[in-house]
XYZ file of C-alpha atoms in Angstrom:
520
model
C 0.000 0.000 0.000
C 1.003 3.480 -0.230
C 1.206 5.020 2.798
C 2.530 8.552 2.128
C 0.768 10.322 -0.812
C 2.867 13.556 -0.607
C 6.016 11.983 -0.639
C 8.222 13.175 -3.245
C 8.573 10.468 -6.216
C 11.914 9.947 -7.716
C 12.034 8.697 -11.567
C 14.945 9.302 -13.913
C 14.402 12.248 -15.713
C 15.676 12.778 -19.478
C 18.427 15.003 -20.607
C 17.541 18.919 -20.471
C 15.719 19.417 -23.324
C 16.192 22.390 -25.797
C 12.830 24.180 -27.774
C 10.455 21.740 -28.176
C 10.379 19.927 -31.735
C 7.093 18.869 -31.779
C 3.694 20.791 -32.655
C 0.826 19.287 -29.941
C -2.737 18.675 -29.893
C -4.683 17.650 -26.921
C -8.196 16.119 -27.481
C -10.328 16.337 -24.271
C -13.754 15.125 -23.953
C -16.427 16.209 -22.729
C -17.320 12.818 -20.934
C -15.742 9.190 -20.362
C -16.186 7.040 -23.733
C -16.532 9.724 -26.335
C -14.345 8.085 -28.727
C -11.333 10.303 -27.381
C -8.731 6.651 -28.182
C -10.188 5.723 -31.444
C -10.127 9.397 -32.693
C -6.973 10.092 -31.382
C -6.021 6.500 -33.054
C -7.045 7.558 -36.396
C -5.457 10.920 -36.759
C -1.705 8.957 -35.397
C -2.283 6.884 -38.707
C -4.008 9.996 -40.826
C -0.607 12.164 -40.028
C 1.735 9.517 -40.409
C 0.396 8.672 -43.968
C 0.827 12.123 -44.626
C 5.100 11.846 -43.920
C 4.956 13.190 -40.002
C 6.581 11.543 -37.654
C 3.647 11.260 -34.822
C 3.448 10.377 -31.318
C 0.409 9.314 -29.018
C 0.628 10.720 -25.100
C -1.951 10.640 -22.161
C -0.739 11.126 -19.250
C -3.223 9.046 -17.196
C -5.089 5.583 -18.280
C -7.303 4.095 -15.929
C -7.719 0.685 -17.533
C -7.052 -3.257 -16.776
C -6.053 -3.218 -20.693
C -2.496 -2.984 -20.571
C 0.114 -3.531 -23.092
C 4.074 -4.595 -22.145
C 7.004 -1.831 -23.395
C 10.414 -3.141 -23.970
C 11.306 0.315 -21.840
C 10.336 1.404 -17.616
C 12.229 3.393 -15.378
C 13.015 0.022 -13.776
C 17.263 -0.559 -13.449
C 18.540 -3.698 -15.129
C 18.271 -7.062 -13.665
C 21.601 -9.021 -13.301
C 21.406 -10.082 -16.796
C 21.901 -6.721 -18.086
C 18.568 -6.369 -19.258
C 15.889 -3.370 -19.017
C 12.944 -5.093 -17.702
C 9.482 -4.323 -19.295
C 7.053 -1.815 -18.819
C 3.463 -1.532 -19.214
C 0.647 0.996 -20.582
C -2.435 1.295 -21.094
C -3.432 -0.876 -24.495
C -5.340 2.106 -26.262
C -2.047 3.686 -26.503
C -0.018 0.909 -27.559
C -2.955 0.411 -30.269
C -1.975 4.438 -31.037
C 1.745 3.850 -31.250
C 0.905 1.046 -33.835
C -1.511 3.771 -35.699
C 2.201 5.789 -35.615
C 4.082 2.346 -36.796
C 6.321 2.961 -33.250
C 7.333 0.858 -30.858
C 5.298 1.741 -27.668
C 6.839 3.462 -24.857
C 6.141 4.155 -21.154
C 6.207 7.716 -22.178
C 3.223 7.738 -23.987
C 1.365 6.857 -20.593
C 3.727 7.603 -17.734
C 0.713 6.781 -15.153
C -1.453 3.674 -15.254
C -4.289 2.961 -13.056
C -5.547 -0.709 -12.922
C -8.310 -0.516 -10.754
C -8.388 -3.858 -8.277
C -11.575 -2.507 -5.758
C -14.332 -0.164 -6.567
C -12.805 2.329 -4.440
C -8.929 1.600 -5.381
C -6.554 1.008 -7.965
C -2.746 -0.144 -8.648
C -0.581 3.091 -9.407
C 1.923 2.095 -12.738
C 4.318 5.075 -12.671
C 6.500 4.593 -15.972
C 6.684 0.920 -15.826
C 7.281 0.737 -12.026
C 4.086 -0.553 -9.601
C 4.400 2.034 -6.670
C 2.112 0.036 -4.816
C -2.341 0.034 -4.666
C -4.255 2.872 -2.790
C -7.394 4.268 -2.346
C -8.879 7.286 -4.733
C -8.828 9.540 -1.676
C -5.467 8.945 -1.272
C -4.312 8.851 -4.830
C -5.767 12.324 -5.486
C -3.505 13.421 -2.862
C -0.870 11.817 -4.689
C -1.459 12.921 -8.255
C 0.924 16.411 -7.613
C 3.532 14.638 -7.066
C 3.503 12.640 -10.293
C 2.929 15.592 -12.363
C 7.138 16.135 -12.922
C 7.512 12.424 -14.054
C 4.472 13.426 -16.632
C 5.658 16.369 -18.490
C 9.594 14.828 -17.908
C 7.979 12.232 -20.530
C 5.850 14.412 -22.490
C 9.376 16.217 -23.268
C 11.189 12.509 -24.021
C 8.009 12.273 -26.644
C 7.780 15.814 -28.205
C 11.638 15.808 -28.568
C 11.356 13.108 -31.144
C 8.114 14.044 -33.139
C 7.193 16.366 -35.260
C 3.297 16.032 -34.046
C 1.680 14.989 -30.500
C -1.501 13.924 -29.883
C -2.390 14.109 -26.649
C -5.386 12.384 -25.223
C -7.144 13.688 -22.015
C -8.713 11.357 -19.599
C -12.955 11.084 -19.264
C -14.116 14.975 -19.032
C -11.975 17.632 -18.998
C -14.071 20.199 -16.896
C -14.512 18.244 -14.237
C -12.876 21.389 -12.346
C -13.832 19.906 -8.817
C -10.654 18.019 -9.220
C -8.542 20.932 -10.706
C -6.019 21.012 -7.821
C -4.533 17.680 -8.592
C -5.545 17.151 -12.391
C -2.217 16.046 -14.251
C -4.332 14.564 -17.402
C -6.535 17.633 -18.768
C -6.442 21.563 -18.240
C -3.926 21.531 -15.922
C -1.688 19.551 -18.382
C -2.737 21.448 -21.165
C -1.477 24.791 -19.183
C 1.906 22.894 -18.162
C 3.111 22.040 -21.108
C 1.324 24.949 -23.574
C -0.913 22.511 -25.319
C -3.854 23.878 -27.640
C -7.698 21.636 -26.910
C -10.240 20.378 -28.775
C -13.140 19.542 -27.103
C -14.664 16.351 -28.175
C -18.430 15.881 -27.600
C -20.973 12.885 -28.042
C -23.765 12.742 -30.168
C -24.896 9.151 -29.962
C -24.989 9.058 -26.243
C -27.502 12.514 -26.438
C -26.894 15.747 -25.123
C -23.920 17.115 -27.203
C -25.361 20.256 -27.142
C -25.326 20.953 -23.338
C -22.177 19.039 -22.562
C -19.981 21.515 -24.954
C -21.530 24.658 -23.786
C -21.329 23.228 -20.194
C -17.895 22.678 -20.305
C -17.382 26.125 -21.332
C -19.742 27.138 -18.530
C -17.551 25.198 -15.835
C -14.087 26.058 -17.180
C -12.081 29.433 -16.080
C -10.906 32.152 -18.668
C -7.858 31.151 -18.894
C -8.933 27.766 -19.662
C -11.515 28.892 -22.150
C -9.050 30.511 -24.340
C -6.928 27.310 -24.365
C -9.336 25.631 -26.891
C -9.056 26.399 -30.186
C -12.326 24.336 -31.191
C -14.461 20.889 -30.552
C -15.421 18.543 -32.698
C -19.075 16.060 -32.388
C -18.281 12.798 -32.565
C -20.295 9.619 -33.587
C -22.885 11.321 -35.463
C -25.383 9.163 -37.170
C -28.702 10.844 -39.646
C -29.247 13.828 -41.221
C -26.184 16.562 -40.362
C -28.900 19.497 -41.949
C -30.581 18.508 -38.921
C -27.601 18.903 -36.392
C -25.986 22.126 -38.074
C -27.984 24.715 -35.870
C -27.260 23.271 -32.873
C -23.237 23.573 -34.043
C -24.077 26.912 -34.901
C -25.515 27.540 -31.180
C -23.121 26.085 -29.908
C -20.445 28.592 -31.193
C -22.270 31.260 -30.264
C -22.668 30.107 -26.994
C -19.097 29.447 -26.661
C -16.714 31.622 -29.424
C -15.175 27.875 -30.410
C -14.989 27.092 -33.638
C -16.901 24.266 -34.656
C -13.923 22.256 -36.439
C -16.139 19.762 -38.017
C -18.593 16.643 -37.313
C -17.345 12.956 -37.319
C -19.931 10.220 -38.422
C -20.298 6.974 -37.230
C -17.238 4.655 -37.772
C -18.534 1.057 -38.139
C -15.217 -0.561 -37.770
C -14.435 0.200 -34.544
C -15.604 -2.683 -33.555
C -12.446 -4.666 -35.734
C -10.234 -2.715 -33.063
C -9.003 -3.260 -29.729
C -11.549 -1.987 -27.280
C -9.663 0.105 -24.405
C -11.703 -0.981 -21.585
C -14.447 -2.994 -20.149
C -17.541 -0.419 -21.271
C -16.740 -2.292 -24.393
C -18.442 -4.893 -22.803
C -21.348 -4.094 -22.417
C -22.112 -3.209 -26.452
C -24.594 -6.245 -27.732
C -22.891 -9.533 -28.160
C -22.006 -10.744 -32.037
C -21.956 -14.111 -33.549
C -24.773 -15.459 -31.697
C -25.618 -19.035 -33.166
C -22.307 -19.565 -34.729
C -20.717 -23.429 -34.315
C -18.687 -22.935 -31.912
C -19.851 -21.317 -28.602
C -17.478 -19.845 -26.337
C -18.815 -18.242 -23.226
C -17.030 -15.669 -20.868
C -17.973 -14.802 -17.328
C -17.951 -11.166 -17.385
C -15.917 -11.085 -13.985
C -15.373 -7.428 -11.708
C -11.965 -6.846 -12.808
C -11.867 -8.300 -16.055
C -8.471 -7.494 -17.884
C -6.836 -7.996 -20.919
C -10.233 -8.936 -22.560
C -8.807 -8.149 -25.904
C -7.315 -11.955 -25.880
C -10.713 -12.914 -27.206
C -11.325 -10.750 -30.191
C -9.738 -13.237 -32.527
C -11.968 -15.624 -31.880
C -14.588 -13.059 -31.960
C -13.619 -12.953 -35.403
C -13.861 -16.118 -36.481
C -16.891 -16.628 -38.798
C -17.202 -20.064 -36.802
C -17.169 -19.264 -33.012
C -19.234 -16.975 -30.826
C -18.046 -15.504 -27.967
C -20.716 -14.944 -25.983
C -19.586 -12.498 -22.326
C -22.091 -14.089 -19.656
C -23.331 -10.778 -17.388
C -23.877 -11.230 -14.170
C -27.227 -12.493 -12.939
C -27.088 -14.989 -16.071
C -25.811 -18.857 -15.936
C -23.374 -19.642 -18.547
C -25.620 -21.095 -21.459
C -26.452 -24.611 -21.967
C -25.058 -24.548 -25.306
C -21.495 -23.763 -24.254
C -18.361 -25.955 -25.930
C -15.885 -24.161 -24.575
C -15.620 -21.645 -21.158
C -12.778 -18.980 -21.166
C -12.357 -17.429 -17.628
C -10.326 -14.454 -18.930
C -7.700 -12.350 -17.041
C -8.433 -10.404 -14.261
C -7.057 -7.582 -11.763
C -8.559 -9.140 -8.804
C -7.918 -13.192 -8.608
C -9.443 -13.723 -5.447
C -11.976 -11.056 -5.657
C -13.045 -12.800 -8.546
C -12.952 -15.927 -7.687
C -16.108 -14.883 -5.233
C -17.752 -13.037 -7.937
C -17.909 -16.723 -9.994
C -19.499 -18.388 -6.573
C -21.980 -15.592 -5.712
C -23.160 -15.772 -9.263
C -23.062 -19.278 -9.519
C -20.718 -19.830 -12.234
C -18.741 -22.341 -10.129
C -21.490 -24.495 -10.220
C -22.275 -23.927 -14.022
C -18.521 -24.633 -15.026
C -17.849 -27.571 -12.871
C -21.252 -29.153 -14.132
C -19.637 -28.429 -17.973
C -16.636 -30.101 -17.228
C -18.732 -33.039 -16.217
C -20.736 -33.152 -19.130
C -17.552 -33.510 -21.053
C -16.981 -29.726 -21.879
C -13.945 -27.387 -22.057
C -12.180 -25.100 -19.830
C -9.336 -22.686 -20.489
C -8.087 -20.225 -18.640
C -6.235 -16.796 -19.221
C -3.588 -15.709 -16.130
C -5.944 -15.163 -13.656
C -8.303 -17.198 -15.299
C -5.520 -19.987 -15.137
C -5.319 -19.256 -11.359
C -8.730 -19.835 -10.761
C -8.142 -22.704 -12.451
C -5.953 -24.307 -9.175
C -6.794 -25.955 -5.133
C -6.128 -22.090 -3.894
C -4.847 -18.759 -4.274
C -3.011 -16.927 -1.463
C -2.404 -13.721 -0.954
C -0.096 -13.172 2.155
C 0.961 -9.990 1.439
C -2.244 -8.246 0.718
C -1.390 -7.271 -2.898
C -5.148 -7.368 -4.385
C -6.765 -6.955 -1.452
C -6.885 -8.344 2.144
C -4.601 -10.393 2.866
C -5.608 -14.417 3.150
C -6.377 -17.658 0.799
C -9.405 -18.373 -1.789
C -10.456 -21.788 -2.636
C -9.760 -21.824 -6.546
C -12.196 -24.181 -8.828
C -9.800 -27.443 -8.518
C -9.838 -28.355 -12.013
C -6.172 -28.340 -12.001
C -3.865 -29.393 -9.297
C -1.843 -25.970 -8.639
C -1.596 -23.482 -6.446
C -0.875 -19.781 -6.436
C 0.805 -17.831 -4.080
C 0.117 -13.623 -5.310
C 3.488 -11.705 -4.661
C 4.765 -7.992 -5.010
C 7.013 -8.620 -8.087
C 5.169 -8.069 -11.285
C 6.252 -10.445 -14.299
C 6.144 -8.569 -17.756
C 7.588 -10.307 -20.947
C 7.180 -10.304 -24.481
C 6.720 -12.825 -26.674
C 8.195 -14.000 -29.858
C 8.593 -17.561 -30.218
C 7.516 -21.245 -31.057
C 5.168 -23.472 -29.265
C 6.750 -26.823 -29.150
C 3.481 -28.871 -28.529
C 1.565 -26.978 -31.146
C 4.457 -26.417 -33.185
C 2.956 -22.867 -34.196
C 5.172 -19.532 -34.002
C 3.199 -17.175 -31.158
C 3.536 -13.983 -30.413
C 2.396 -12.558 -26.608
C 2.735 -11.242 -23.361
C 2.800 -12.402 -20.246
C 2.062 -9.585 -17.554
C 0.853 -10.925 -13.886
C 1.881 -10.823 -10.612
C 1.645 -14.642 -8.402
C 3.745 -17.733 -8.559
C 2.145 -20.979 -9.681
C 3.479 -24.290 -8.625
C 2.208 -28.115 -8.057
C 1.586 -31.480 -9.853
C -0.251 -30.081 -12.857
C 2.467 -28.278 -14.277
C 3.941 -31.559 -15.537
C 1.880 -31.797 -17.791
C 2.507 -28.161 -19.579
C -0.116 -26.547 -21.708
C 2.482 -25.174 -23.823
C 6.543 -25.270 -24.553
C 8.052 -22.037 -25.360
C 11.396 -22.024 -27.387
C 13.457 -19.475 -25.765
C 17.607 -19.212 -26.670
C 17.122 -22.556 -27.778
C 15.608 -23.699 -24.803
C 12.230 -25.387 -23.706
C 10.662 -23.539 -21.232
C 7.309 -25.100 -19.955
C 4.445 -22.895 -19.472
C 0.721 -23.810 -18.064
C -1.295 -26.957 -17.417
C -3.354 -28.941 -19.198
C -5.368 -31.619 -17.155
C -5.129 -35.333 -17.962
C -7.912 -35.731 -19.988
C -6.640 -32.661 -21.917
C -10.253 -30.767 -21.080
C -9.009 -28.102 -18.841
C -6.020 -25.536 -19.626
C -4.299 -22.605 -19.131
C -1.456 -20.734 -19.140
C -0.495 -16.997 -18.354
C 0.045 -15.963 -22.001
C -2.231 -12.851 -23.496
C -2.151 -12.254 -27.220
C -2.154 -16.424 -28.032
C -5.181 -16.028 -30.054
C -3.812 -12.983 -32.411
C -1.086 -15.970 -33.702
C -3.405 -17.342 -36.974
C -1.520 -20.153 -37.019
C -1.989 -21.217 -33.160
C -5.377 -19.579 -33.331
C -6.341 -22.683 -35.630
C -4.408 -25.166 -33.952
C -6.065 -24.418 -30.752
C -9.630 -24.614 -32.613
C -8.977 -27.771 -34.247
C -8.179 -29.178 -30.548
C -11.913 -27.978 -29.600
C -13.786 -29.526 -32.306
C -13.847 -26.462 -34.806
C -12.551 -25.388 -38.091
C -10.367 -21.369 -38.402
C -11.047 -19.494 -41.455
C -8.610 -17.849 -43.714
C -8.318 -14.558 -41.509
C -5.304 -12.864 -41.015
C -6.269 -11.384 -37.825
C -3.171 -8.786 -37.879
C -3.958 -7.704 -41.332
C -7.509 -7.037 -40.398
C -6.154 -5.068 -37.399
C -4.020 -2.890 -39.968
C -6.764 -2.447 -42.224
C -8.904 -1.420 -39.643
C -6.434 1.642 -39.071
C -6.341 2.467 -42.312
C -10.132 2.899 -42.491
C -10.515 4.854 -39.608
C -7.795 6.940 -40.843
C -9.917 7.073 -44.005
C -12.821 8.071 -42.091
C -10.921 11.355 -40.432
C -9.377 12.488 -43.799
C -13.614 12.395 -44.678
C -15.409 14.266 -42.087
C -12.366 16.665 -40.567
C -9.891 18.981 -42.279
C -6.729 17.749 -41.194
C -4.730 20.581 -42.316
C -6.727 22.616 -40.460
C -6.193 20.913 -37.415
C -2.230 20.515 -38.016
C -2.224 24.524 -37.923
C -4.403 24.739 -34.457
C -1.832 22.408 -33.011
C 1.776 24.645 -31.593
């Protein structure tokens, strides 16, 4: 736990940086889920088409969605080696819209929430520890010099940042210790555009609101807004941009419609979720118990893909269908926590009964967990400290410790002999019986390096991998084991393509060159 939120934080700051290189743009919203990622997302790839060398920042995700960096602020182990870092995965999914590498610096502070009232601070790659949102608002000042140190490291190698705020930007109650909107913004000289919501209703009032709510000096910071998710008629919509302006003095800078394929992209967290279920009907049914601190989801939209499978996310209050060939229990933030959200909802009961009907299990990291006699948690990491009967499907336990395990993947599964790519990115030891019997066999230096369990009847898996499914060529390994047939899909070229519509779709309803001279 943190104990002292006003403690100074060290973190290694960069060289002393000269004029900035970089122009910047910061897109605030004027609510959570306006579409500030994917926009954001499409104008990285939109201005990197266009020759600029682009970079994605926000200095504050709060999302169990994380990616692994090759870079922290971490010191080498005694290999020599920079251990990874982690951000949030809507800005990894922006560095690939910039064809980069993804960076700690592009989101220096990441939140993983593990209670409804508290969250796991990520400064730069390095877990400071979990604390409550009383105490982490205390604690924001003192991350703000770590924030713009990186927003420096970014702009001095771009020629264009796009910055991303975090929910609503004039939520001015929390002005003293904002380090993600206005008071960024007035750090580090950035020009806003306020992003507003059509779909969701109430675009109207939520821009002039925000002007209502923010000071003068914050008022004159935005050069414009922009309504996003527009669907209709935009003759219909035109006087209330026109009221708008007047009501404000910011330029409307244009409308964005609709994009339909947002839904062949990443999601960046878990209000994804609850956007109607695809696929229903399809041969192969997959059902996911939508747990509390579901993370990592993302594993599962390959298989969401597949013209064959549906992946069906079980909400609470709902048994896990009849139907059901296969059950994922996907990552989460909470193990333990979890593991009581799957007995008061009766899921237990529901999976055990599948496994003795001859169905499948798998599980993702914590899903894999779950998956074991017990998991302990002496230390208190997720929570209070103690021990959680796991499902006993396989015969492991975990113990949850302090030291968080982030590695990339590049390899080849022995047992499936497929080439994978990955992460693995948890925090727990797993040990016992089962793990003789490995779920997979990872080449690494020319080594075999066993990883998972798979039970002896080869029903019940897991493994702490993420990304498995993105590999086509394991992808249809893996669905051949459960009975079904993959399609053709390239699941990384319809990723790509993805980004290039969306980047499409902002060259169509905004005028980029007139939002490349707003930025400074």
């Amino acid at each position: 736990m943190i104990d002292d939120p006003t403690a100074p934080i060290d973190f290694p700051a960069g060289p002393q940086q000269g004029p900035r290189r970089a122009r910047a743009l910061m897109i605030q919203g004027t609510s959570s889920d306006v579409g500030k990622s994917l926009l954001v997302a499409g104008l990285c790839r939109a201005f990197t088409r266009r020759g600029l060398v682009v970079r994605p920042f926000k200095a504050q995700n709060m999302s169990n969605n994380a990616a692994v960096t090759p870079d922290s602020d971490l010191p080498p182990g005694p290999d020599g080696q920079i251990p990874r870092g982690e951000i949030g995965r809507a800005q990894a999914l922006q560095a690939r819209a910039c064809r980069v590498t993804p960076s700690i610096h592009m989101n220096p502070v990441l939140l993983k929430p593990q209670t409804l009232a508290g969250s796991q601070v990520v400064l730069r790659g390095r877990v400071l520890g979990n604390c409550r949102a009383k105490v982490y608002h205390k604690m924001k000042p003192q991350l703000m010099p770590a924030v713009l140190d990186s927003f420096a490291r970014t702009a001095a190698e771009a020629d264009l940042v796009l910055v991303e705020g975090a929910g609503s930007g004039a939520e001015v109650y929390l002005r003293k210790s904002d380090i993600t909107n206005m008071k960024l913004a007035q750090s580090a000289d950035l020009p806003v555009v306020i992003l507003g919501d059509i779909d969701r209703g109430g675009a109207l009032a939520a821009v002039v609101g925000t002007h209502a709510l923010l000071d003068e000096s914050e008022r004159a910071r935005v050069v414009g807004y922009i309504i996003n998710k527009f669907r209709g008629d935009l003759s219909l919509f035109e006087p209330a941009c026109t009221l708008m302006t007047e009501r404000t003095g910011w330029p409307w800078l244009g409308v964005v419609r609709w994009f339909e394929g947002a839904a062949r992209l990443p999601a960046e967290d878990s209000l994804a979720l609850e956007r109607p279920a695809e696929g229903e009907g399809r041969g192969l049914n997959i059902a996911v118990p939508q747990l509390s601190r579901v993370a990592n989801f993302d594993d599962l939209d390959p298989l969401a893909a597949e013209p064959g499978v549906s992946v069906r996310w079980v909400k609470p209050g709902t048994p896990i269908p009849r139907d059901t060939d296969v059950v994922i229990l996907p990552g989460s933030k909470a193990t333990r926590a979890d593991l009581e959200v799957l007995r008061r909802e009766g899921w237990d009961i529901d999976i055990l009964a599948h496994v003795r009907q001859g169905g499948r299990v798998l599980g993702l990291c914590a899903g894999y967990q779950m998956l074991g006699r017990v998991v302990r948690d002496p230390q208190g990491i997720e929570g209070p400290p103690g021990e959680t009967p796991g499902l006993g499907l396989l015969d492991l336990e975990t113990e949850i410790s302090g030291e968080k395990h982030l590695v990339e993947l590049d390899t080849r599964d022995r047992n499936s002999g497929c080439p994978i790519t990955g992460y693995e990115m948890h925090m727990g030891r797993t040990r016992g019986p089962g793990l003789e019997r490995p779920w997979l066999v990872l080449e690494e230096d020319g080594h075999a390096r066993p990883e998972g369990a798979v039970s002896a009847d080869g029903r019940v898996s897991g493994g702490y991998v993420h990304g498995l499914f993105g590999s086509d060529a394991f992808r249809a390994w893996w669905l051949d084991q459960v009975g079904a047939r993959a399609s053709a899909l390239d699941y990384e070229a319809r990723v790509e393509a993805a980004l290039e519509a969306l980047a499409d779709h902002c060259e169509e309803n905004l005028d980029l060159d007139a939002l490349l001279a707003l930025a400074r």
